[in-house]
mmCIF file of C-alpha atoms and ligand atoms in Angstrom:
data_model
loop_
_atom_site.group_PDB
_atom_site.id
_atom_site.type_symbol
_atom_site.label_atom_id
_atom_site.label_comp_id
_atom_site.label_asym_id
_atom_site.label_seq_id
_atom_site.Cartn_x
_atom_site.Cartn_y
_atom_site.Cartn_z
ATOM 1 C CA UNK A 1 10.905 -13.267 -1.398
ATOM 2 C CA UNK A 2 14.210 -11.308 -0.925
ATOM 3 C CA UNK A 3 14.551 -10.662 -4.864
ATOM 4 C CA UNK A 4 12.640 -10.842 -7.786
ATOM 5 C CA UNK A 5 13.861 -11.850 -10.953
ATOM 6 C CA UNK A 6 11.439 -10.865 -13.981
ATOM 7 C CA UNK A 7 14.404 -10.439 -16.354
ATOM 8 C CA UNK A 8 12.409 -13.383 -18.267
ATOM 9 C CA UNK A 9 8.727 -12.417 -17.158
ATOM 10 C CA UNK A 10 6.808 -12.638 -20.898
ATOM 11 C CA UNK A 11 3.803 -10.263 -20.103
ATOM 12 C CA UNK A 12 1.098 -11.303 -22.407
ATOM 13 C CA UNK A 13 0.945 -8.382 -24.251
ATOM 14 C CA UNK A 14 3.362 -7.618 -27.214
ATOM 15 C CA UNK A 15 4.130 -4.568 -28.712
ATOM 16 C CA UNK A 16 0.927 -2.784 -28.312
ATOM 17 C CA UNK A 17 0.295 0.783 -29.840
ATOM 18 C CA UNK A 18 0.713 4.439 -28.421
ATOM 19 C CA UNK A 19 1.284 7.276 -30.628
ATOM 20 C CA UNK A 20 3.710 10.706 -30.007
ATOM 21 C CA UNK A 21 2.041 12.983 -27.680
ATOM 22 C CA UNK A 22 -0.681 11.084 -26.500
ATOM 23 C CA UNK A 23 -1.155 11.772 -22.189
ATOM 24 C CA UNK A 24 -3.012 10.071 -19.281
ATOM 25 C CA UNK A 25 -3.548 11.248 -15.525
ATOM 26 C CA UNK A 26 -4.247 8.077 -13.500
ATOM 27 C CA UNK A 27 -4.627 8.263 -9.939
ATOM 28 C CA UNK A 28 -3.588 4.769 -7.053
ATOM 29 C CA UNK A 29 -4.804 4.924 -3.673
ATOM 30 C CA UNK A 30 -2.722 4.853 -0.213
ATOM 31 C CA UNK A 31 -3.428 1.105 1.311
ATOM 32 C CA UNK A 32 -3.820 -0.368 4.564
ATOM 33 C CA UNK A 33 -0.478 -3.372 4.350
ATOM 34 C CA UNK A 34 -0.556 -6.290 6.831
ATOM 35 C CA UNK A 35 -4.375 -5.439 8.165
ATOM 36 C CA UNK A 36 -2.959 -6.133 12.274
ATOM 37 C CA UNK A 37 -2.354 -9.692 11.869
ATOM 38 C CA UNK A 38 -1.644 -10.742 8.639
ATOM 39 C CA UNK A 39 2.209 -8.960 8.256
ATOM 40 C CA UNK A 40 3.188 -9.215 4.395
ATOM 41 C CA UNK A 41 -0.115 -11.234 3.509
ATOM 42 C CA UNK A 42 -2.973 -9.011 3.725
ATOM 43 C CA UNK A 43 -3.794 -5.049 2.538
ATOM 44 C CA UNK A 44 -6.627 -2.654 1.338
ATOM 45 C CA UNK A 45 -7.138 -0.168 -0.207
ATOM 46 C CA UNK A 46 -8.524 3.310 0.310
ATOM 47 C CA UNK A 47 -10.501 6.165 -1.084
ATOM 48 C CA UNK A 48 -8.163 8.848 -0.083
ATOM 49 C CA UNK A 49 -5.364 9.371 -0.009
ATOM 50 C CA UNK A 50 -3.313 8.789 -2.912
ATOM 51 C CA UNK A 51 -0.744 9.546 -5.375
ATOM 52 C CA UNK A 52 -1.194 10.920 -9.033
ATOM 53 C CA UNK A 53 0.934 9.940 -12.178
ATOM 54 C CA UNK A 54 0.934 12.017 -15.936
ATOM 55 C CA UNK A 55 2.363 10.349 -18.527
ATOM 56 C CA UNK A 56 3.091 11.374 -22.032
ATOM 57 C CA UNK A 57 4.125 9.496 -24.985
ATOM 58 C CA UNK A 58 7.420 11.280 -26.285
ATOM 59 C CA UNK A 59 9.607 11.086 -29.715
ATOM 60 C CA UNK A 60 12.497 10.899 -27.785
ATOM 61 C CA UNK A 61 13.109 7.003 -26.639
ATOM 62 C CA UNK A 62 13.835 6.566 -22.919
ATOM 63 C CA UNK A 63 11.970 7.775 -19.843
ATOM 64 C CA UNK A 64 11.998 11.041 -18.357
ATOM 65 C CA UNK A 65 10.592 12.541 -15.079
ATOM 66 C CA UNK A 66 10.102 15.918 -15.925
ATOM 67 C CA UNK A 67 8.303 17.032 -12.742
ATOM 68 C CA UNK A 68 7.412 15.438 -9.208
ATOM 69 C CA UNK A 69 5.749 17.528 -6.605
ATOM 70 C CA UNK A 70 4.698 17.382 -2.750
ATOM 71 C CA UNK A 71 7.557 15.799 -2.105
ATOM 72 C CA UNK A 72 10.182 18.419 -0.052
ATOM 73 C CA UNK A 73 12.232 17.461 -3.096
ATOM 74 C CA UNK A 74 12.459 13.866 -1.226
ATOM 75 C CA UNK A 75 12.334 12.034 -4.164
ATOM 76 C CA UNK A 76 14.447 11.533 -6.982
ATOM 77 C CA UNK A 77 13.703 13.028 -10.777
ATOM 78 C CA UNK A 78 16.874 11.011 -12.284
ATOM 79 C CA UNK A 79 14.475 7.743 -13.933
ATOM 80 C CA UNK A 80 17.347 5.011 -12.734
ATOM 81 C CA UNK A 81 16.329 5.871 -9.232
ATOM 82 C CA UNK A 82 12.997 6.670 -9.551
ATOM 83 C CA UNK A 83 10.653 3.229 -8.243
ATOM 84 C CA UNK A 84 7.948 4.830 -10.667
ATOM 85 C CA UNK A 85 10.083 5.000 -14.134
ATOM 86 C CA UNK A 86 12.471 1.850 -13.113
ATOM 87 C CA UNK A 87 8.981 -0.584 -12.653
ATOM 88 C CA UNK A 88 8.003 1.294 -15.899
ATOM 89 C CA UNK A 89 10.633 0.521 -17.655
ATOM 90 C CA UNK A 90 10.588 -3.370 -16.494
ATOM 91 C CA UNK A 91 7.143 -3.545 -17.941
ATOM 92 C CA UNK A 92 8.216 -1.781 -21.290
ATOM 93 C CA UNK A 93 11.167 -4.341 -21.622
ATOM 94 C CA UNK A 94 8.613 -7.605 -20.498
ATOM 95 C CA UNK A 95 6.550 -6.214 -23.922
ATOM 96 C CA UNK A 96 9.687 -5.375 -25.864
ATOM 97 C CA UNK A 97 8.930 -1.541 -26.345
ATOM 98 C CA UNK A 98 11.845 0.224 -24.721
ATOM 99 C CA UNK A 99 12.132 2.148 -28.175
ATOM 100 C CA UNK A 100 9.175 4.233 -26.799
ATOM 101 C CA UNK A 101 9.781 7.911 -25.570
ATOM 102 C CA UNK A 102 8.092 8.509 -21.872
ATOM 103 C CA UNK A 103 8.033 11.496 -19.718
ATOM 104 C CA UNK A 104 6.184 11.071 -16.353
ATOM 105 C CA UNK A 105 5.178 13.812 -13.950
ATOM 106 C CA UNK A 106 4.569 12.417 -10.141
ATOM 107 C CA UNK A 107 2.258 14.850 -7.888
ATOM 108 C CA UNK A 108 2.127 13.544 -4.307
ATOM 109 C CA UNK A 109 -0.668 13.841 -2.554
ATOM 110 C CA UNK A 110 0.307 11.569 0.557
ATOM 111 C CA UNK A 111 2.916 11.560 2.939
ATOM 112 C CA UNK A 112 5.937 9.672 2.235
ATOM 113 C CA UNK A 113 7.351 7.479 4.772
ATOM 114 C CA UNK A 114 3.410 6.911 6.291
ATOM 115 C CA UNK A 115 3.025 3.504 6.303
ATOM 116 C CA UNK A 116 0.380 3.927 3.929
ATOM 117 C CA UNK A 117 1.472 3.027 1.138
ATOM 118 C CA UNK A 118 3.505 5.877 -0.835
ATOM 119 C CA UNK A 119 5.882 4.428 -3.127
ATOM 120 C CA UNK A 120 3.198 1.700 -3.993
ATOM 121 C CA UNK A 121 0.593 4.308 -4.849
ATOM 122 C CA UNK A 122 3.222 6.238 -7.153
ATOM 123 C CA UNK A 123 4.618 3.026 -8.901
ATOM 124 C CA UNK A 124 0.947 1.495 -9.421
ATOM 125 C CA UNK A 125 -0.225 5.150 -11.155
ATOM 126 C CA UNK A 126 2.810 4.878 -13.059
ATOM 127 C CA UNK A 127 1.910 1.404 -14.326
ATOM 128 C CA UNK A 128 -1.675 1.952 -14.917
ATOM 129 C CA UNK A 129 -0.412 4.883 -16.779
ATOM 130 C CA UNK A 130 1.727 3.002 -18.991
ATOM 131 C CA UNK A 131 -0.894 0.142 -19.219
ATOM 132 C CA UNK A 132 -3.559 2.822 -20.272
ATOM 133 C CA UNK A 133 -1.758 4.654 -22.911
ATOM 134 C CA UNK A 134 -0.579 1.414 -25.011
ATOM 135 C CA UNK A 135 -4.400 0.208 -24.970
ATOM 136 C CA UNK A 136 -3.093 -2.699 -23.108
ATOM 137 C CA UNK A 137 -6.283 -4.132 -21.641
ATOM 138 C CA UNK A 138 -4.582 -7.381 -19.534
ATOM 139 C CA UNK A 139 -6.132 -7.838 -16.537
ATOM 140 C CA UNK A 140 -4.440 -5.320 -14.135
ATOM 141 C CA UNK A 141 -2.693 -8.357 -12.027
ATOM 142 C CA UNK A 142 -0.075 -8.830 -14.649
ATOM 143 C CA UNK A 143 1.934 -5.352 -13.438
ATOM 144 C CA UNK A 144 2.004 -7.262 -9.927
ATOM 145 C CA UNK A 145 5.549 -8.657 -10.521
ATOM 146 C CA UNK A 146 6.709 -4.985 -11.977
ATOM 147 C CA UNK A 147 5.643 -3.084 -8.800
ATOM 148 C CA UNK A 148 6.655 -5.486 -6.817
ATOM 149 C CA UNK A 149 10.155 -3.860 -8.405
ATOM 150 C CA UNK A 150 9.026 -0.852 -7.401
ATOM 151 C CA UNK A 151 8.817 -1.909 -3.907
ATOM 152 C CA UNK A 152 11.970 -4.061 -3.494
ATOM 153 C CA UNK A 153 13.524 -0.705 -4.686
ATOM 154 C CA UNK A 154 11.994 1.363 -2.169
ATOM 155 C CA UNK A 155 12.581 -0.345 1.048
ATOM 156 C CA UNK A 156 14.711 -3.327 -0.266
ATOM 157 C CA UNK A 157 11.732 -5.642 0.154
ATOM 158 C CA UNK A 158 9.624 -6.773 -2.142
ATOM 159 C CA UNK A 159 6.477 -7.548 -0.345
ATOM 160 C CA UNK A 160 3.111 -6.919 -2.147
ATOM 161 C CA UNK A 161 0.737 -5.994 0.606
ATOM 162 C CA UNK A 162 0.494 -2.915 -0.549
ATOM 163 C CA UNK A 163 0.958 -2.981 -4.164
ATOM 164 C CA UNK A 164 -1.388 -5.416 -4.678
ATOM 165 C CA UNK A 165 -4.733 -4.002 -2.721
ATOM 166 C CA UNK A 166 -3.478 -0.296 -4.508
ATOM 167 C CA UNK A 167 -3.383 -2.246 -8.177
ATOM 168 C CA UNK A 168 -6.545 -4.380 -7.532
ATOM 169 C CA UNK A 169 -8.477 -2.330 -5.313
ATOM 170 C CA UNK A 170 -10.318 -3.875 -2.395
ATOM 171 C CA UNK A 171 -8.980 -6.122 0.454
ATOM 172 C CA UNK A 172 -6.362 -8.308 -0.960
ATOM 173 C CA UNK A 173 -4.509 -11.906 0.393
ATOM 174 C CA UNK A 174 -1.254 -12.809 -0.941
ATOM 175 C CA UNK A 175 -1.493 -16.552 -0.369
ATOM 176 C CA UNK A 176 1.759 -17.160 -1.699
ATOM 177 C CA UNK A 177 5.034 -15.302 -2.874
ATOM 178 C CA UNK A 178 6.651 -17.915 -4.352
ATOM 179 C CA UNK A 179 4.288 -18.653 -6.588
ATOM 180 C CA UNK A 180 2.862 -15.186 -6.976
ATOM 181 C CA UNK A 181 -0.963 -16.126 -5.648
ATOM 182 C CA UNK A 182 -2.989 -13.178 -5.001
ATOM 183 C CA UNK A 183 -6.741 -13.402 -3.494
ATOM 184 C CA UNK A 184 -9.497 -10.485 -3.781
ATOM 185 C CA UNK A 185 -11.628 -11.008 -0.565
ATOM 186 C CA UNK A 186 -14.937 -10.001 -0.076
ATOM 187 C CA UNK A 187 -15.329 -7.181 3.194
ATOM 188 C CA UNK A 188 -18.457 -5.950 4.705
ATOM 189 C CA UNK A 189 -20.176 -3.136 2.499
ATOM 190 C CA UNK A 190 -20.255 -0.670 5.658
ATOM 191 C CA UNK A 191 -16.784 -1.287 7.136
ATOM 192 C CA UNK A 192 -14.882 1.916 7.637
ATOM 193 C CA UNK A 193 -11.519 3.170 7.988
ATOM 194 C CA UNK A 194 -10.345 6.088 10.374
ATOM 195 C CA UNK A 195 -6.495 6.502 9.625
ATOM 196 C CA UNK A 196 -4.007 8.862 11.462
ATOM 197 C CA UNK A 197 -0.616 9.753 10.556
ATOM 198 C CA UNK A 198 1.441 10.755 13.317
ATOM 199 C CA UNK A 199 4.151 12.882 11.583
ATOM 200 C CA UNK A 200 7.294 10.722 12.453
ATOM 201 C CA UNK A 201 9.262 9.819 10.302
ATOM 202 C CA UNK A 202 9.263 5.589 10.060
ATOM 203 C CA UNK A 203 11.401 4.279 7.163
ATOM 204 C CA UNK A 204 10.095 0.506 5.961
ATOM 205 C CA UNK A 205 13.199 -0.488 5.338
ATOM 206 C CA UNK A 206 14.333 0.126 9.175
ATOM 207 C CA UNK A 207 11.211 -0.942 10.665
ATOM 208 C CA UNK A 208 11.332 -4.172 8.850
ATOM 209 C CA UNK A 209 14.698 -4.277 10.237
ATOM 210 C CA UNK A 210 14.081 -4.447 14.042
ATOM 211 C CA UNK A 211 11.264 -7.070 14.145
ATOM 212 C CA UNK A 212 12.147 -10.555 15.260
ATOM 213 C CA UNK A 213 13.516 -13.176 13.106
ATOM 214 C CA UNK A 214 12.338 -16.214 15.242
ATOM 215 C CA UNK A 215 9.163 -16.819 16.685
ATOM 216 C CA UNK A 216 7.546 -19.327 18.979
ATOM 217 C CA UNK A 217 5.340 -21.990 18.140
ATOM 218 C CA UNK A 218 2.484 -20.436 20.490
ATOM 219 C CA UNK A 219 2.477 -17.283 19.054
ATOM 220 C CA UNK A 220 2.640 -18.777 15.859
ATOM 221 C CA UNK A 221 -0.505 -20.329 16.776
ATOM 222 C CA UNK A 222 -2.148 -17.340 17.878
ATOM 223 C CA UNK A 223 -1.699 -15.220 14.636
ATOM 224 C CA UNK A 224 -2.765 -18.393 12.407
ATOM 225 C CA UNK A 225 -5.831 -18.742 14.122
ATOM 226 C CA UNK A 226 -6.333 -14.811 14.103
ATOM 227 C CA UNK A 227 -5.367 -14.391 10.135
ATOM 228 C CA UNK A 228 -8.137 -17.007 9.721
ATOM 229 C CA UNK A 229 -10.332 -15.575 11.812
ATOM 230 C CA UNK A 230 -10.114 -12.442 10.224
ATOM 231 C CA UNK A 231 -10.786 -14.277 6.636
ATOM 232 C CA UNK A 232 -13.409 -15.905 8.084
ATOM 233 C CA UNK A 233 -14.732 -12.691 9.212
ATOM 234 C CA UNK A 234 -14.696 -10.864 5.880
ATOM 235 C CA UNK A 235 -16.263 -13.580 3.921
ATOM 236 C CA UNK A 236 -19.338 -13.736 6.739
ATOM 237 C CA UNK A 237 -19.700 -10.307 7.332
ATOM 238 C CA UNK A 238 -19.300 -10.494 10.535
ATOM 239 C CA UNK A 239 -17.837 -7.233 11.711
ATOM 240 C CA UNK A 240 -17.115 -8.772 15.357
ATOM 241 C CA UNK A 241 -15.152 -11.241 14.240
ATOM 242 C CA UNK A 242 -13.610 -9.742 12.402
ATOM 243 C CA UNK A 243 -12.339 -6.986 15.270
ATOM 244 C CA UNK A 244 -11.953 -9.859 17.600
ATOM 245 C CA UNK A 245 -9.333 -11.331 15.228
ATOM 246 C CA UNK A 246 -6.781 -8.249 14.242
ATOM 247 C CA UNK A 247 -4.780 -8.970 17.564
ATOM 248 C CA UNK A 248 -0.647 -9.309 16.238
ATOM 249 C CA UNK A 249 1.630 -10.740 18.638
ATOM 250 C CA UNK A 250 4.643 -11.040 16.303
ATOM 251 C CA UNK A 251 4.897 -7.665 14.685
ATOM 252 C CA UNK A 252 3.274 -5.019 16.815
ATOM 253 C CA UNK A 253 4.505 -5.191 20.400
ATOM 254 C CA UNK A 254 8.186 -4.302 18.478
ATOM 255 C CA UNK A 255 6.631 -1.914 15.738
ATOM 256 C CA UNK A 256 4.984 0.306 18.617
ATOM 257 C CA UNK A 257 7.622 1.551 19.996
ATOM 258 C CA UNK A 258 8.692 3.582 17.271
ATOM 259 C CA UNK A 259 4.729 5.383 17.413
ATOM 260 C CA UNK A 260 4.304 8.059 19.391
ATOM 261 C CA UNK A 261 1.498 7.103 22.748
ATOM 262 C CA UNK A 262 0.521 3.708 20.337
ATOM 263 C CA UNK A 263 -1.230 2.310 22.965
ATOM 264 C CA UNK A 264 -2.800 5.388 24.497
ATOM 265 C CA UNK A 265 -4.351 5.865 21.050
ATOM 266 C CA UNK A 266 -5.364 2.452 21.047
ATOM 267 C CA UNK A 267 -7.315 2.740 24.192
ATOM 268 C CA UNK A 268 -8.924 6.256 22.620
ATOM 269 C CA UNK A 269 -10.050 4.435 19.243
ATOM 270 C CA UNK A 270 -11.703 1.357 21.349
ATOM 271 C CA UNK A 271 -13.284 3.708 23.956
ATOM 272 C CA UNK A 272 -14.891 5.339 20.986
ATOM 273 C CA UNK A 273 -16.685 2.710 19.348
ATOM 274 C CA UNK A 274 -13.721 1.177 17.008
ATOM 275 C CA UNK A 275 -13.936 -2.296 16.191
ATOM 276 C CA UNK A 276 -10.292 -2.688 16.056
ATOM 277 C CA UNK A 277 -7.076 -0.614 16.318
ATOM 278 C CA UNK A 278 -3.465 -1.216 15.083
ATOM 279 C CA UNK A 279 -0.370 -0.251 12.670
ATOM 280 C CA UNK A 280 -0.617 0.385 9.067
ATOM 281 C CA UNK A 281 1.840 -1.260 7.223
ATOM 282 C CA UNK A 282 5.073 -0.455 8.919
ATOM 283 C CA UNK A 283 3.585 2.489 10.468
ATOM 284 C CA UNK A 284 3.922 5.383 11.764
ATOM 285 C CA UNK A 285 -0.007 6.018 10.642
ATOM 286 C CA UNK A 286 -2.655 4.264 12.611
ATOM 287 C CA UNK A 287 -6.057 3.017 11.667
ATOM 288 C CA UNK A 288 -8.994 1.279 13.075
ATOM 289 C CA UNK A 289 -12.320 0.048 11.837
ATOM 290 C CA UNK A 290 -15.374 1.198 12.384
ATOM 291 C CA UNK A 291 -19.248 0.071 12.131
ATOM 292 C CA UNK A 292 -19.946 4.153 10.507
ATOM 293 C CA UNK A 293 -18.714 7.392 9.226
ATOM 294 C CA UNK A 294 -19.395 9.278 12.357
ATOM 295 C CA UNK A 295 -17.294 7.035 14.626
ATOM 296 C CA UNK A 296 -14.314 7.162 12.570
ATOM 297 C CA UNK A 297 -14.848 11.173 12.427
ATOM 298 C CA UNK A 298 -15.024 10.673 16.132
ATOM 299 C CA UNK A 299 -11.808 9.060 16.303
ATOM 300 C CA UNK A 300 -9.061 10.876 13.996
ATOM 301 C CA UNK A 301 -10.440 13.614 15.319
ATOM 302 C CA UNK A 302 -9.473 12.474 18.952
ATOM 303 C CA UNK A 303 -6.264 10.856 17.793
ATOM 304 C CA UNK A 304 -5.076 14.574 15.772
ATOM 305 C CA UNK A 305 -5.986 16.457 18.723
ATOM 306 C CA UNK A 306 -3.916 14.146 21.045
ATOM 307 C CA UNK A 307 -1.064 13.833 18.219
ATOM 308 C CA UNK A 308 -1.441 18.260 18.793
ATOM 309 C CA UNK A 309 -1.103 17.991 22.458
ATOM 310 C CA UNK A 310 2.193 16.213 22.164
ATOM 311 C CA UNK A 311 3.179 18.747 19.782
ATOM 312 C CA UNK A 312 3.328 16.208 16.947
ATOM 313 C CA UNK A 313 1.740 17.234 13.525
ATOM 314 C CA UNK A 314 -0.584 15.034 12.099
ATOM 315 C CA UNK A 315 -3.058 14.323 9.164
ATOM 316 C CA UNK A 316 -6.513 12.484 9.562
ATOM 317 C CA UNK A 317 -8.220 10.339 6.539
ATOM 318 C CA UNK A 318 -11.681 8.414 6.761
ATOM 319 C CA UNK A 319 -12.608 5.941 4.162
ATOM 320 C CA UNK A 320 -14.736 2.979 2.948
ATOM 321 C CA UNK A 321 -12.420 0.305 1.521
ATOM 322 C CA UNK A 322 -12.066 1.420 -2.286
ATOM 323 C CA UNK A 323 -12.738 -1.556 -4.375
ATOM 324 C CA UNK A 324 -12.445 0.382 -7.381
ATOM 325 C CA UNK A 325 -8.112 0.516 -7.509
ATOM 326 C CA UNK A 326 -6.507 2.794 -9.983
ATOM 327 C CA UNK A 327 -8.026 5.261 -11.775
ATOM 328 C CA UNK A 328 -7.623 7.046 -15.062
ATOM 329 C CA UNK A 329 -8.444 11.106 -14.244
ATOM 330 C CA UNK A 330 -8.019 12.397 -17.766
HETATM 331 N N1 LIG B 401 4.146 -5.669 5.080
HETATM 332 C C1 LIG B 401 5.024 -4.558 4.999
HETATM 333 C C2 LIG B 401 5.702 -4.352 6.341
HETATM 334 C C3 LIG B 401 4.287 -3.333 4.613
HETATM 335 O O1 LIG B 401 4.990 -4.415 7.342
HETATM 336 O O2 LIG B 401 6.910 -4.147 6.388
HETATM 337 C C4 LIG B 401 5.175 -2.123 4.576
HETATM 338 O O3 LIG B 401 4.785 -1.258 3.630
#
């Protein structure tokens, strides 16, 4: 899907309520986008990190973004160019209330540019936010098609691997674009997450730019069967299966060139009990699964110290998969 048109998107609520001064914090998790195998289809989300959103309910009509922080002053505060106020302001227009004053504050709390699912995190606070403060209580799926926005705006793309696991919480199949068909899967209670993100810096936009546009019937074959065995996995708890399955022969063997020692971390992770290894999203961060805590300890830890001995910074995150999505703070 190369652009989305919402112009006529009805959402199904209409003019809801708000009144002048009237706040929210809401908090959306980093995610895990294409899960090894399943590029542009599959994603989850995590406990930590993620990105936090205040909004406030203005007499002044017409979004502001008064403050954003952690950033390096990356990111811009004018709302046109802003993915967080722009999918805002879609979802204001779908319910006919762009007479409403808004100003947002955006405090990052993840790296940008991580493969983990920044701008995502940012736009899906900022539509929870909105969501939350006009009592609109739609089932949280109906902002899909506004950060989606957010996304194609970001990296000129609008994929919803990541949007959609950090909106919905949980591990997440897009089963179609075009219709919009989004799947919650079920995932082993005890799965874990060790991420590492290898402080390079990997634009999405470039790294979607360099992988190939044709591919051959045998690989084909290889990923299908691998995408379903990884399904098949999560719906039988089976945690072998499921590690047997996240092999990618489209995306990776291109993608891992632009991560520092890839495949030298690889071989770390699996020597220390990970049940798979690969890219997040469109990298530069790493993850792998693991069968406990301790093991995934075991393995950012190796991975930052390695990351050190390269002299490349680094930051280390272990996780469940957060089924809970978004969440209002205060
Ligand atoms: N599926 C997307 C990609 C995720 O791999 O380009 C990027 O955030």
């Amino acid at each position: 899907m190369e652009n989305i048109d919402i112009q006529d998107i009805k959402h199904p609520l209409q003019r809801a309520g708000g009144g002048v001064g009237e706040s929210v914090s809401v908090f959306a998790p980093a995610t895990v986008a294409n899960v090894v195998c399943g590029f542009d289809v599959l994603g989850f989300a995590v406990n930590e990190p993620g990105d936090e959103v205040i909004m406030r309910i203005t007499d002044k009509p017409g979004i502001t973004i008064s403050k954003i922080t952690g950033d390096d002053g990356r990111l811009p505060l004018n709302p046109a160019k802003n993915t967080v106020s722009v999918s805002v302001e879609h979802y204001l227009r779908s319910i006919d209330r762009l007479d409403i004053g808004l100003d947002i504050e955006l405090h990052k709390k993840m790296p940008i540019g991580s493969g983990l699912g920044s701008s995502s995190a940012s736009t899906v606070a900022g539509l929870f936010a909105i969501k939350t403060l006009l009592g609109d209580d739609t089932d949280p799926s109906t902002l899909l098609p506004f950060a989606m926005k957010g996304e194609e705006m970001a990296c000129g793309h609008g994929h919803a691997d990541n949007v959609a696991p950090a909106l919905l919480g949980g591990f997440v199949l897009i089963r179609s674009y075009e219709p919009l068909d989004v799947i919650r899967l079920p995932h082993p209670a005890d799965l874990w997450c060790a991420i590492v993100f290898p402080d390079v810096d990997v634009p999405t936009r470039e790294a979607r730019q360099i992988i190939r546009k044709n591919i051959q019937m045998k690989d084909a074959v290889t990923q299908w069967g691998n995408i379903a065995g990884l399904v098949s996995g999560l719906f039988m708890q089976d945690i072998d299966l499921i590690g047997r399955s996240m092999k990618d022969v489209l995306v990776e063997p291109v993608r891992s060139m632009l991560i520092p020692d890839f495949y030298e971390m690889r071989q770390m992770a699996m020597e220390l009990g990970a049940v798979s290894f690969g890219i997040s999203g469109s990298g530069p961060s790493v993850f792998a699964f693991t069968r406990d805590e301790e093991t995934a300890k075991r393995i950012t830890s190796k991975l930052q110290k390695h990351l050190t001995s390269i002299k490349i910074g680094s930051n280390g995150y272990v996780s469940t998969i957060n089924d809970a999505g978004p969440r209002v703070l205060g």
